[in-house]
XYZ file of C-alpha atoms in Angstrom:
694
model
C -22.430 27.069 -5.034
C -19.637 24.775 -4.880
C -17.403 26.389 -3.361
C -19.471 26.739 -0.097
C -20.424 22.814 -0.852
C -17.531 21.467 -0.643
C -16.653 24.258 2.414
C -19.022 22.126 4.113
C -18.139 18.977 3.240
C -14.941 19.345 4.537
C -15.561 20.935 7.585
C -18.442 17.835 7.962
C -16.128 15.272 7.296
C -13.267 17.042 9.319
C -14.345 17.355 12.536
C -13.796 13.439 12.697
C -10.178 13.456 10.996
C -8.259 13.909 14.033
C -9.254 10.642 15.533
C -7.866 8.772 13.135
C -4.713 7.680 14.016
C -6.169 6.536 17.352
C -9.132 5.398 16.669
C -8.139 3.129 13.415
C -7.746 -0.505 13.819
C -4.503 -1.941 14.676
C -4.646 -5.839 13.834
C -5.978 -8.249 10.692
C -3.371 -9.215 9.481
C -4.975 -13.149 8.955
C -7.062 -14.961 7.112
C -10.240 -14.949 7.436
C -11.547 -18.303 6.353
C -8.350 -20.016 7.426
C -7.542 -22.789 10.448
C -5.216 -20.518 12.423
C -8.422 -18.070 12.928
C -11.209 -20.661 13.589
C -8.928 -21.524 16.397
C -8.048 -18.345 17.282
C -12.083 -17.803 17.323
C -12.403 -21.067 19.443
C -9.617 -19.860 22.068
C -11.404 -16.920 22.387
C -14.668 -18.481 23.296
C -14.438 -21.006 25.148
C -10.177 -21.052 26.777
C -10.794 -17.262 27.651
C -8.797 -15.650 24.816
C -5.613 -17.690 25.781
C -4.198 -18.373 22.256
C -2.714 -15.515 19.455
C -4.314 -11.890 20.619
C -3.201 -13.168 24.531
C -0.431 -10.715 26.014
C 2.912 -11.615 26.970
C 4.708 -9.807 30.186
C 8.287 -10.703 30.515
C 9.469 -10.124 34.009
C 13.735 -11.021 33.982
C 15.982 -10.597 36.978
C 19.682 -10.044 35.536
C 21.456 -11.097 39.127
C 19.247 -14.589 40.021
C 15.805 -16.223 40.656
C 13.336 -14.041 40.886
C 11.717 -16.710 43.468
C 14.843 -15.949 45.641
C 14.797 -12.278 45.844
C 11.787 -9.362 47.120
C 12.399 -7.306 44.537
C 11.432 -10.148 41.965
C 8.424 -11.375 43.784
C 7.439 -7.849 43.767
C 7.623 -7.227 40.119
C 5.836 -10.337 39.341
C 2.739 -9.507 41.823
C 3.167 -5.722 40.319
C 2.842 -7.268 37.033
C 0.028 -9.502 37.394
C -2.190 -6.592 39.227
C -1.451 -4.077 36.345
C -2.678 -7.054 33.902
C -5.992 -8.107 35.653
C -7.195 -4.272 36.198
C -7.142 -4.275 32.819
C -11.012 -4.102 30.897
C -8.963 -5.494 27.948
C -7.732 -9.011 29.786
C -10.311 -12.200 30.927
C -7.652 -13.464 33.247
C -4.012 -13.689 34.460
C -1.837 -17.207 34.537
C 1.072 -16.701 36.093
C 4.817 -18.852 35.064
C 4.547 -21.675 35.085
C 7.106 -24.054 36.037
C 9.082 -26.084 32.613
C 7.000 -23.410 29.977
C 6.452 -20.031 30.797
C 9.324 -20.077 33.840
C 13.212 -20.875 32.407
C 15.307 -23.786 34.952
C 17.714 -21.579 36.095
C 14.141 -19.595 37.571
C 15.355 -15.832 36.194
C 13.249 -15.155 33.225
C 9.798 -15.724 33.924
C 6.251 -15.313 31.186
C 3.233 -14.014 32.518
C 0.828 -14.247 30.128
C -2.776 -12.177 29.784
C -5.723 -13.685 28.322
C -7.690 -11.135 25.637
C -11.164 -10.872 27.093
C -11.319 -8.553 24.231
C -10.772 -8.681 19.461
C -7.553 -8.625 18.034
C -8.052 -4.858 17.080
C -8.822 -4.306 21.103
C -5.884 -6.294 22.126
C -3.228 -4.493 19.671
C -4.850 -0.568 21.072
C -4.527 -2.309 25.050
C -0.885 -3.734 23.640
C 0.285 -0.040 23.272
C -1.191 1.328 26.375
C 0.355 -0.830 28.371
C 3.504 -1.322 27.108
C 5.262 1.552 29.473
C 3.281 1.418 32.547
C 4.796 -2.021 32.444
C 8.326 -0.905 32.105
C 7.543 1.456 34.422
C 7.082 -1.516 37.344
C 10.897 -2.724 36.933
C 13.642 -2.359 39.564
C 16.338 -3.189 41.519
C 17.725 -5.510 38.319
C 14.269 -6.805 37.860
C 12.902 -5.674 33.735
C 9.257 -6.209 32.760
C 9.023 -6.284 29.218
C 5.983 -7.101 27.290
C 5.906 -9.065 23.946
C 3.926 -11.324 22.028
C 2.320 -11.174 18.727
C -0.752 -7.318 19.861
C 3.007 -6.407 21.204
C 4.507 -7.249 17.791
C 1.935 -5.356 15.752
C 1.418 -1.945 18.368
C 4.959 -1.638 17.896
C 5.238 -2.612 14.017
C 2.186 -0.129 13.592
C 3.264 3.221 15.678
C 7.297 2.088 13.732
C 5.789 2.544 10.797
C 3.219 5.399 11.318
C 5.517 7.902 12.653
C 7.708 6.826 9.666
C 6.097 7.072 7.012
C 4.426 10.678 8.751
C 7.822 11.464 9.097
C 8.218 10.891 5.103
C 5.095 12.576 4.217
C 5.889 16.370 6.420
C 9.447 15.888 4.271
C 7.463 14.747 0.765
C 5.579 18.596 1.081
C 8.290 20.779 0.514
C 9.872 18.482 -2.531
C 6.418 18.082 -3.440
C 5.488 22.081 -3.808
C 9.112 22.666 -5.150
C 8.495 20.573 -8.009
C 5.420 21.894 -8.443
C 6.324 25.463 -8.952
C 8.637 23.978 -11.299
C 6.293 22.481 -13.249
C 3.430 24.942 -13.355
C 5.470 27.630 -13.827
C 3.079 30.096 -11.527
C 2.602 29.506 -7.561
C -1.003 30.176 -7.709
C -1.262 26.829 -10.747
C 1.310 24.625 -8.201
C -1.509 25.171 -5.100
C -4.179 23.910 -7.259
C -3.053 19.483 -7.151
C -2.415 20.278 -2.941
C -5.778 22.362 -2.361
C -7.211 18.950 -4.323
C -5.165 16.718 -1.944
C -6.270 18.386 1.091
C -9.846 17.923 0.057
C -9.766 15.059 -0.421
C -7.674 13.868 2.905
C -9.791 15.953 5.143
C -13.026 13.780 3.435
C -11.718 10.325 2.975
C -10.406 9.948 6.765
C -13.318 11.397 8.682
C -14.834 8.999 6.014
C -12.567 6.502 7.755
C -13.362 6.889 11.315
C -17.678 6.329 10.238
C -16.525 3.615 8.300
C -14.295 1.894 11.485
C -17.389 2.201 13.391
C -19.210 -0.577 11.066
C -16.353 -2.558 10.136
C -12.627 -2.853 11.885
C -10.376 -0.348 9.319
C -6.663 -0.775 9.690
C -3.993 2.209 10.814
C -2.510 1.353 7.268
C -6.059 2.444 5.438
C -5.054 6.130 6.587
C -1.510 6.269 5.437
C -1.533 4.686 1.703
C -5.381 6.992 1.429
C -2.510 10.549 2.182
C -0.289 8.578 -0.164
C -3.159 8.172 -2.757
C -4.489 11.672 -2.179
C -1.074 12.625 -2.849
C -0.039 11.230 -6.572
C -3.762 11.641 -7.493
C -4.214 15.338 -7.137
C -0.596 15.854 -8.595
C -1.723 13.969 -11.249
C -5.354 15.234 -12.044
C -4.471 19.358 -11.179
C -1.913 18.917 -13.554
C -3.750 17.146 -16.127
C -5.955 19.911 -16.457
C -4.629 23.252 -15.985
C -1.921 21.956 -18.715
C -4.809 21.977 -21.016
C -7.108 24.364 -19.218
C -4.760 26.927 -20.224
C -4.379 25.374 -24.001
C -8.333 26.261 -23.688
C -7.574 29.498 -22.683
C -5.359 30.253 -25.585
C -7.831 28.852 -27.968
C -10.542 30.757 -26.961
C -8.546 33.905 -26.844
C -9.328 34.874 -22.925
C -6.181 37.069 -22.882
C -8.511 39.633 -22.275
C -10.004 37.691 -19.593
C -13.326 37.790 -20.198
C -15.846 35.951 -18.867
C -17.493 34.053 -21.578
C -13.966 32.933 -23.049
C -13.278 31.485 -19.627
C -16.328 29.540 -19.021
C -15.967 28.200 -22.597
C -12.418 27.316 -21.830
C -13.113 24.655 -18.691
C -16.433 23.477 -20.152
C -13.562 22.353 -22.629
C -11.123 21.926 -20.078
C -13.529 19.183 -18.684
C -14.916 17.368 -21.817
C -11.511 16.059 -22.984
C -8.536 15.719 -19.926
C -12.263 15.536 -17.594
C -13.725 12.624 -19.048
C -9.765 11.118 -19.775
C -9.105 11.790 -15.378
C -12.713 10.003 -14.594
C -11.419 6.905 -16.795
C -8.631 6.917 -15.079
C -10.119 7.112 -11.209
C -12.265 4.619 -13.025
C -9.522 2.604 -13.592
C -7.904 3.103 -10.423
C -10.817 2.008 -8.195
C -11.165 -1.609 -10.452
C -7.327 -1.776 -9.332
C -8.152 -0.971 -5.512
C -11.125 -2.968 -6.105
C -9.181 -6.366 -7.076
C -7.923 -6.419 -3.576
C -11.083 -7.090 -2.255
C -10.769 -10.754 -2.969
C -8.163 -11.398 -0.576
C -9.810 -12.561 1.926
C -8.032 -10.426 4.596
C -9.491 -7.489 7.098
C -6.598 -4.989 6.872
C -6.273 -6.138 3.080
C -10.045 -5.057 2.612
C -9.719 -1.790 5.141
C -6.159 -0.618 3.531
C -7.780 -1.043 -0.600
C -11.114 0.620 0.855
C -9.192 3.513 2.548
C -7.639 4.181 -0.659
C -10.856 3.390 -3.042
C -11.921 6.729 -0.415
C -9.535 8.896 -1.145
C -10.039 7.946 -4.879
C -13.015 9.098 -4.734
C -12.938 11.948 -2.792
C -9.960 13.215 -5.051
C -11.989 12.474 -8.308
C -15.253 14.481 -6.881
C -12.888 17.351 -6.000
C -11.530 17.205 -8.997
C -15.155 17.326 -11.015
C -16.845 19.939 -9.344
C -14.003 21.928 -6.983
C -11.411 22.406 -10.099
C -13.097 23.595 -12.198
C -15.277 25.488 -10.326
C -11.890 27.258 -8.796
C -10.459 27.267 -12.760
C -13.575 29.653 -13.663
C -13.068 31.479 -10.440
C -9.209 32.193 -11.634
C -9.150 32.356 -15.631
C -5.867 34.547 -16.461
C -5.153 34.387 -12.937
C -4.282 30.932 -12.883
C -0.542 32.266 -13.833
C 0.110 34.614 -10.899
C 3.565 34.300 -9.389
C 5.469 33.187 -13.048
C 8.057 31.568 -11.854
C 11.402 31.865 -13.763
C 14.427 29.545 -13.275
C 16.706 31.808 -14.630
C 16.990 36.010 -14.190
C 16.586 36.956 -17.678
C 14.669 34.300 -19.490
C 11.557 34.891 -21.962
C 8.206 34.787 -20.522
C 7.309 31.151 -22.194
C 4.305 29.358 -21.178
C 5.307 27.218 -18.253
C 6.606 23.762 -19.931
C 7.357 24.981 -22.322
C 11.097 23.849 -22.740
C 9.940 20.741 -21.908
C 7.418 20.517 -24.423
C 9.885 21.509 -26.617
C 12.456 18.825 -25.832
C 9.743 16.185 -25.706
C 8.378 17.004 -29.348
C 11.678 16.230 -30.264
C 11.466 13.040 -28.472
C 8.527 12.001 -30.557
C 10.420 13.101 -33.481
C 12.458 11.210 -33.070
C 10.250 7.969 -32.465
C 8.533 8.720 -35.387
C 11.548 7.900 -37.748
C 13.129 6.008 -35.295
C 10.249 3.142 -33.646
C 12.184 -0.106 -33.424
C 15.699 0.837 -32.481
C 13.913 3.599 -29.482
C 11.175 -0.523 -28.947
C 14.205 -2.333 -28.733
C 16.754 0.064 -26.206
C 13.234 0.357 -24.287
C 12.647 -3.170 -23.785
C 15.937 -4.703 -23.170
C 15.465 -2.188 -19.969
C 12.001 -3.580 -18.568
C 13.995 -7.009 -19.639
C 16.482 -6.381 -17.485
C 14.970 -4.522 -14.721
C 11.995 -7.747 -14.778
C 14.997 -10.512 -15.384
C 15.555 -11.102 -11.274
C 12.150 -10.933 -10.445
C 11.915 -14.691 -11.400
C 13.835 -15.655 -8.459
C 11.672 -13.223 -5.868
C 10.885 -15.264 -2.626
C 8.253 -14.096 -0.064
C 7.424 -14.449 3.376
C 6.090 -12.998 6.336
C 7.493 -10.167 7.886
C 10.066 -11.738 11.010
C 10.728 -10.117 14.182
C 13.306 -7.526 12.419
C 10.253 -5.732 10.804
C 10.667 -3.255 13.712
C 13.253 -1.302 15.790
C 15.800 -3.454 17.641
C 14.729 -1.450 21.260
C 11.156 -1.822 20.172
C 9.589 -3.568 23.803
C 8.101 -6.059 22.185
C 11.444 -7.804 19.906
C 12.925 -7.497 22.777
C 10.823 -9.511 24.958
C 11.476 -12.099 21.830
C 15.066 -12.257 22.259
C 14.769 -12.739 26.003
C 12.202 -15.186 25.318
C 14.722 -16.882 22.806
C 17.581 -17.356 24.810
C 15.297 -18.263 28.161
C 13.051 -20.925 26.117
C 14.096 -21.940 22.986
C 14.075 -20.645 19.973
C 11.225 -22.264 18.953
C 9.415 -20.744 22.067
C 8.018 -17.297 20.688
C 5.896 -19.444 18.100
C 4.258 -21.508 20.875
C 1.097 -23.084 18.613
C -1.827 -23.704 19.791
C -3.428 -27.229 18.764
C -6.910 -27.873 19.291
C -8.195 -31.211 19.736
C -11.411 -33.125 20.385
C -11.372 -34.371 22.984
C -11.967 -37.312 22.394
C -8.936 -37.698 20.355
C -5.879 -36.442 22.828
C -4.430 -39.621 23.652
C -3.620 -40.412 19.757
C -2.486 -36.832 19.978
C -0.519 -36.644 22.765
C 1.411 -39.180 20.555
C 1.372 -37.857 17.801
C 2.698 -34.786 18.923
C 5.464 -37.021 20.378
C 6.976 -38.333 17.785
C 5.989 -36.162 15.180
C 9.719 -34.312 13.979
C 9.993 -30.595 14.650
C 8.413 -30.307 17.647
C 10.422 -29.408 20.684
C 7.451 -29.954 23.656
C 4.412 -30.126 23.756
C 1.891 -29.381 27.422
C -1.238 -30.722 27.431
C -3.738 -28.281 28.598
C -7.439 -27.596 29.615
C -10.405 -29.068 28.013
C -13.729 -27.455 27.517
C -16.126 -27.346 25.200
C -15.603 -30.691 23.313
C -11.923 -29.456 22.662
C -8.241 -29.545 24.461
C -5.842 -26.759 24.027
C -2.875 -27.866 23.546
C 0.570 -25.715 23.666
C 2.933 -26.702 21.172
C 6.416 -25.368 20.839
C 8.094 -25.564 17.196
C 12.262 -26.157 17.154
C 12.580 -23.678 14.675
C 11.907 -19.958 14.825
C 8.212 -18.314 13.827
C 9.361 -17.361 10.757
C 11.671 -20.005 9.713
C 10.391 -21.987 6.689
C 11.140 -24.997 8.942
C 8.041 -23.886 11.444
C 5.714 -23.401 8.176
C 6.462 -27.074 7.038
C 6.466 -28.519 10.808
C 2.518 -26.300 11.187
C 2.147 -28.254 8.211
C 3.235 -31.862 9.174
C 0.883 -30.998 12.628
C -2.255 -30.463 10.471
C -1.580 -33.524 8.046
C -0.836 -35.939 10.841
C -3.335 -34.354 13.867
C -6.924 -36.584 14.884
C -9.587 -35.433 11.811
C -11.332 -31.839 12.889
C -7.747 -30.933 14.762
C -6.996 -27.031 14.364
C -3.504 -25.963 14.505
C -3.358 -21.992 15.734
C -1.082 -19.675 17.065
C 0.340 -16.207 15.470
C 3.001 -18.433 13.553
C -0.134 -19.846 11.888
C -1.682 -17.684 10.980
C 1.413 -15.594 9.731
C 2.020 -19.067 7.432
C -2.032 -18.971 5.854
C -1.364 -15.315 5.319
C 1.128 -15.749 3.019
C -0.459 -19.410 1.576
C -3.745 -17.031 0.420
C -1.659 -14.365 -0.730
C 0.313 -16.810 -3.186
C -2.870 -17.826 -3.729
C -5.043 -15.147 -4.196
C -2.301 -12.917 -6.500
C -2.607 -14.861 -9.642
C -6.304 -14.007 -9.675
C -5.604 -10.470 -8.381
C -3.578 -9.951 -11.209
C -5.727 -11.744 -13.968
C -9.118 -9.053 -12.555
C -5.858 -5.814 -12.847
C -5.312 -7.197 -16.320
C -9.203 -7.762 -17.547
C -10.771 -4.837 -15.474
C -7.493 -2.700 -17.085
C -8.007 -3.489 -20.454
C -11.986 -3.212 -20.600
C -11.578 0.241 -19.030
C -9.108 1.185 -22.010
C -11.476 -0.749 -24.731
C -14.093 1.378 -23.592
C -12.408 4.540 -23.384
C -10.109 4.423 -26.536
C -12.647 1.990 -28.773
C -8.636 0.619 -29.437
C -8.362 -2.682 -28.435
C -4.758 -2.854 -29.880
C -3.956 -0.411 -27.999
C -5.921 -1.462 -24.822
C -4.574 -5.168 -24.877
C -1.118 -2.638 -25.172
C -1.277 -0.488 -22.657
C -2.224 -3.243 -19.978
C 0.768 -5.620 -21.287
C 3.103 -2.832 -21.090
C 1.873 -1.387 -17.207
C 2.995 -5.436 -16.337
C 6.012 -5.313 -17.843
C 6.821 -1.905 -15.698
C 5.399 -3.738 -12.945
C 7.729 -6.817 -12.944
C 10.764 -4.258 -12.924
C 9.592 -3.431 -9.801
C 9.988 -6.143 -8.315
C 13.000 -7.741 -10.399
C 14.828 -4.740 -8.500
C 13.203 -5.497 -4.884
C 14.259 -9.433 -5.375
C 17.630 -7.648 -6.143
C 17.577 -4.985 -2.668
C 15.384 -6.552 -0.474
C 15.790 -9.989 -0.837
C 20.032 -10.339 -1.921
C 20.478 -7.126 -0.016
C 22.130 -4.912 -2.434
C 21.803 -1.385 -1.335
C 21.189 -2.555 2.528
C 23.937 -0.454 3.473
C 22.968 2.972 2.145
C 19.586 2.288 2.661
C 20.578 1.944 5.883
C 18.258 -2.147 6.541
C 19.223 -6.552 7.246
C 17.812 -7.870 4.009
C 15.793 -10.645 5.712
C 16.333 -13.280 2.665
C 13.175 -12.385 0.708
C 10.784 -9.949 0.030
C 7.391 -9.494 2.258
C 4.083 -11.990 0.864
C 1.856 -8.639 0.802
C 4.077 -6.601 -1.374
C 3.622 -8.391 -5.422
C 0.099 -8.403 -4.234
C -0.998 -5.061 -2.736
C 2.119 -2.632 -3.791
C 1.405 -4.685 -7.103
C -1.910 -3.599 -7.670
C -1.176 0.358 -6.268
C 1.451 0.201 -9.275
C -0.916 -1.134 -11.732
C -3.691 1.603 -10.594
C -1.327 4.782 -10.857
C 0.349 3.584 -14.071
C -2.935 3.688 -15.638
C -3.469 7.245 -14.914
C -0.194 7.596 -17.044
C -1.821 5.513 -20.009
C -5.098 7.190 -19.770
C -3.924 10.760 -20.070
C -1.009 10.181 -22.784
C -3.633 7.501 -24.796
C -6.643 10.365 -24.930
C -4.861 12.685 -25.348
C -3.279 11.164 -28.788
C -7.258 10.019 -28.672
C -8.546 13.959 -29.286
C -5.912 14.634 -32.032
C -7.052 11.650 -34.359
C -10.469 12.038 -33.837
C -9.973 15.685 -34.704
C -7.255 15.157 -37.919
C -7.553 11.562 -38.288
C -4.051 12.205 -38.975
C -2.069 9.284 -36.606
C 1.501 11.296 -36.482
C -0.608 14.548 -35.747
C -1.742 12.475 -32.971
C 1.054 10.328 -31.291
C 3.095 14.059 -31.724
C 0.683 15.839 -29.782
C 0.042 13.357 -26.898
C 3.495 13.070 -26.005
C 4.131 16.720 -26.090
C 1.643 17.741 -23.993
C 0.487 14.994 -21.774
C 4.423 13.297 -22.654
C 5.059 16.186 -19.833
C 1.913 15.917 -17.273
C 3.833 12.170 -16.915
C 7.862 13.766 -16.536
C 6.312 16.638 -13.962
C 3.990 14.198 -11.688
C 5.857 10.920 -12.146
C 9.148 13.640 -10.721
C 6.519 14.399 -7.351
C 5.673 10.701 -7.274
C 8.607 9.195 -7.362
C 10.589 12.355 -5.078
C 8.021 11.149 -2.783
C 8.252 7.500 -2.445
C 12.096 7.732 -2.167
C 11.544 9.694 1.377
C 9.852 6.473 1.992
C 12.990 4.434 0.954
C 14.992 6.288 3.362
C 12.360 6.038 6.298
C 13.454 3.618 9.378
C 11.287 0.800 9.035
C 12.036 -2.304 6.144
C 7.831 -1.734 5.543
C 7.688 1.425 3.922
C 11.194 1.114 2.490
C 9.829 -1.655 0.156
C 6.684 0.186 -0.515
C 8.939 3.320 -1.341
C 11.526 1.670 -3.895
C 8.398 -0.584 -5.556
C 6.902 2.078 -6.125
C 9.940 4.893 -7.174
C 11.195 2.154 -9.326
C 7.308 1.383 -11.364
C 6.776 4.595 -11.475
C 10.146 5.907 -13.302
C 9.410 2.622 -15.949
C 6.134 3.659 -16.922
C 7.129 6.718 -16.773
C 9.642 7.164 -18.831
C 9.996 3.780 -20.181
C 6.533 2.623 -21.046
C 4.733 5.537 -21.386
C 7.601 8.233 -23.205
C 8.819 5.273 -25.007
C 6.861 2.312 -26.048
C 3.466 3.628 -26.311
C 4.610 6.320 -28.590
C 6.284 3.148 -30.358
C 2.706 1.785 -31.029
C 1.040 4.274 -31.849
C 4.322 4.561 -34.621
C 4.316 1.279 -35.099
C -0.048 0.583 -35.162
C -0.747 3.832 -37.100
C -4.607 3.721 -38.473
C -4.416 0.341 -37.509
C -3.961 1.299 -33.954
C -6.790 3.155 -33.551
C -9.005 0.165 -35.718
C -11.886 -0.839 -34.029
C -14.657 -4.050 -36.042
C -17.836 -2.433 -36.445
C -19.118 -5.311 -34.833
C -16.902 -4.442 -31.449
C -18.005 -0.849 -31.952
C -21.917 -1.543 -31.412
C -21.394 -3.243 -28.275
C -19.094 0.188 -27.048
C -20.999 3.083 -25.676
C -19.701 5.488 -27.760
C -17.188 7.763 -26.162
C -15.149 10.602 -27.736
C -12.722 13.302 -26.542
C -12.676 15.758 -29.208
C -14.340 18.875 -27.981
C-alpha cells in the first residue's frame, strides 16, 4: 500500500516537475525593505518602469556614426520596433545625445521600460537577446544588456553548469555507493529516495511559484540536498538494518524477523534521521530571516526537498526494506577477486575501530592535532572580504557582458551603474545643486516629474561593483534633500550586501541556538549538545578560511580556471554557511545518536564511543566521500558562483567528517566519560524523554 501511495504521489507532483526550469523566477536578488527597492517600485508605478529592470539595447557601428549610414538607421528602427512589440515593454526611449548616444555617434543605447515585474523582465530579456542580436547587419551590432539581461545570463550560465555537474556526479555517486554498501541493490536505495524526493520537491516548487515567485536556484539546491540527504539517510538506515537482520537472526528470511529488523531500524536510526531533518530544516529556516525574495525562495525550495526526502525515508524506505529483507545484499560487489565474503564495510569498520581505540588511549594529542588543523584552516577567514559580484561572474561571450563593455568604452566606467535618483519635485533645485558639487558624480541629467517626484539619472565616476561607487551612493543619501530615494541596479546590490552583512550574525546566532536545542532534546546531554554546535562552527570557519585563500587571494585560480574578484561573494557566508551547518549536523546526530543508543544499554562510555566510531563513522566517511565528490564537480564547472559553492561545501564536509566527527567528538566522549552524558535533574524534567535504544 505504501509503495502504491508513493507511486501516486510521485506521479502527481512529477507532472509539474518538467515545468520547473521554465516557470521559476530569475530575479529577486534584492533586499525587499531597502531604499533602492522602494525607488524601483515608484519608478515602476509612475515612470513607466524606466528603472533597474529596464532593458538596455546597445547598437554599435564599427565603421562610423549610426545616423550617417542607412544600415545604422535601419537597425535602430528595427530594434525600437522589436521592443515595442514585446508585451513586457511599457515604453521605448530612443537614444539621447550626451546620455545614451556617444559623442562619436557610433554607440547608442535604446532603453525599454519594464511593464511587468523583475522576474518576468528577466524572462523577457532571455527571450529577446537572440532576436535582437539577429537584427545586426553591415558592421552594426545589437547587444542586449542591463540588469535584467545580466540576471538572465547569470541564471542560464549557472543553471547549465550545475546541470552538467550534477549529471557528471551521478556516475561518481553510484560508484562510491556501490563500494560503500557492497551491493548493487543497496546502492540503489539512496537514488530511489533522491528521485522520489526530487520529483515531489520540483513539482511542489512549480505549484508554490503560482503563490509567490520562486527562484530557479531553488531547484538546483533542492536537487543537491535531495541527493545529499538521500545518501546520508539511506546509508544510516541500511547499515542499521543489516545489523538488525543479524541481531534477529534473519538468515532464513523469516518474515517476522525481517519485520522486527525494520522496526528496530526505525526505532533507532529512524529516530536519529527525524531529528537530523529537523536540524536541517531549522538551519535553512534561519535564512528566512533575510528579507530577500531569492534567499527566501531558495531556502523554501531546499526545505521542500528535505521534507520530501524525510517523508520517503520514514515511509517508503522501510517499506522497501521490509520487502527486500535479505535481498538487500543482492549484487554483492567484491573489489578483490578472492576477497572473503565479509559484510559490506567490514574492513572500513575494522579500521575505524582501531582509530577509536587510538583516540581512547591518546585523546589529548589527537585533539590538539585536530584543533591545529581547524585553526590553520580558519585563520585566513579573519581577513575575509565580501561584496556583490561584478560583471565578471558571467562568461565573456554573454550578451550582457559584451554590451556592458561597449557602454564602458563609449560612455565611461560609471555608465553601466547609472543611478536612479528620485527627488520630491519641490526639492529638485536643491538636489541639482547638491549633485553638481558632490564627489564621485560624473554627470547628472534632470528627468521628468510625475506624481510629486522628479526622476534624475546620476552617473558615478567609478564602476558599479567598486567600493568607490558604494561610497558615492552613501554620500548621495546623506546629502540629498530629505525624502529622496537613490535606486538603480548598483544601489540594489549595495543594499543587499549591507542587509546580508547585518543579518549574518543573527542567522548564525539562530543556527547555533536551534542546533543546541535540538541536540539537547535528542541527546539529553548539555555538554555534548554544546560541543556539537561549537565544533560545527569551527568546520564552517575553516571552509571560509580556505575560500578566502582561493577566491579572494587567487590561490589555485589557474587550476580552477577563474579570475579572482578580490573578495568572496556576499551571499556565501550566510547561505553556504547555513547549508554547511545543516549537513554537518546530520553527521553529528548520526555519530552521537549511535553512541547514546549504546550508552543507554550498557552505561559504558568506552563501549558507546568505540561502537559509534565503528558503525556511524563508516556512514560519515562514506557519505562524506560522496558529498565531496559531488561538490568538487561543481568546483570544476565554468561560472564562478558554482565554483565557490563547490569548494566551500567540499572543504567544510571534509573538515567536518574527518576532523570534527571522527576525532574531536569522540575525544569529547572520551574526556567527558560519564560526565558527557550527564543531564541535571531539573533539566531532565523539562525535556521530553527521548531514547535511541530498542
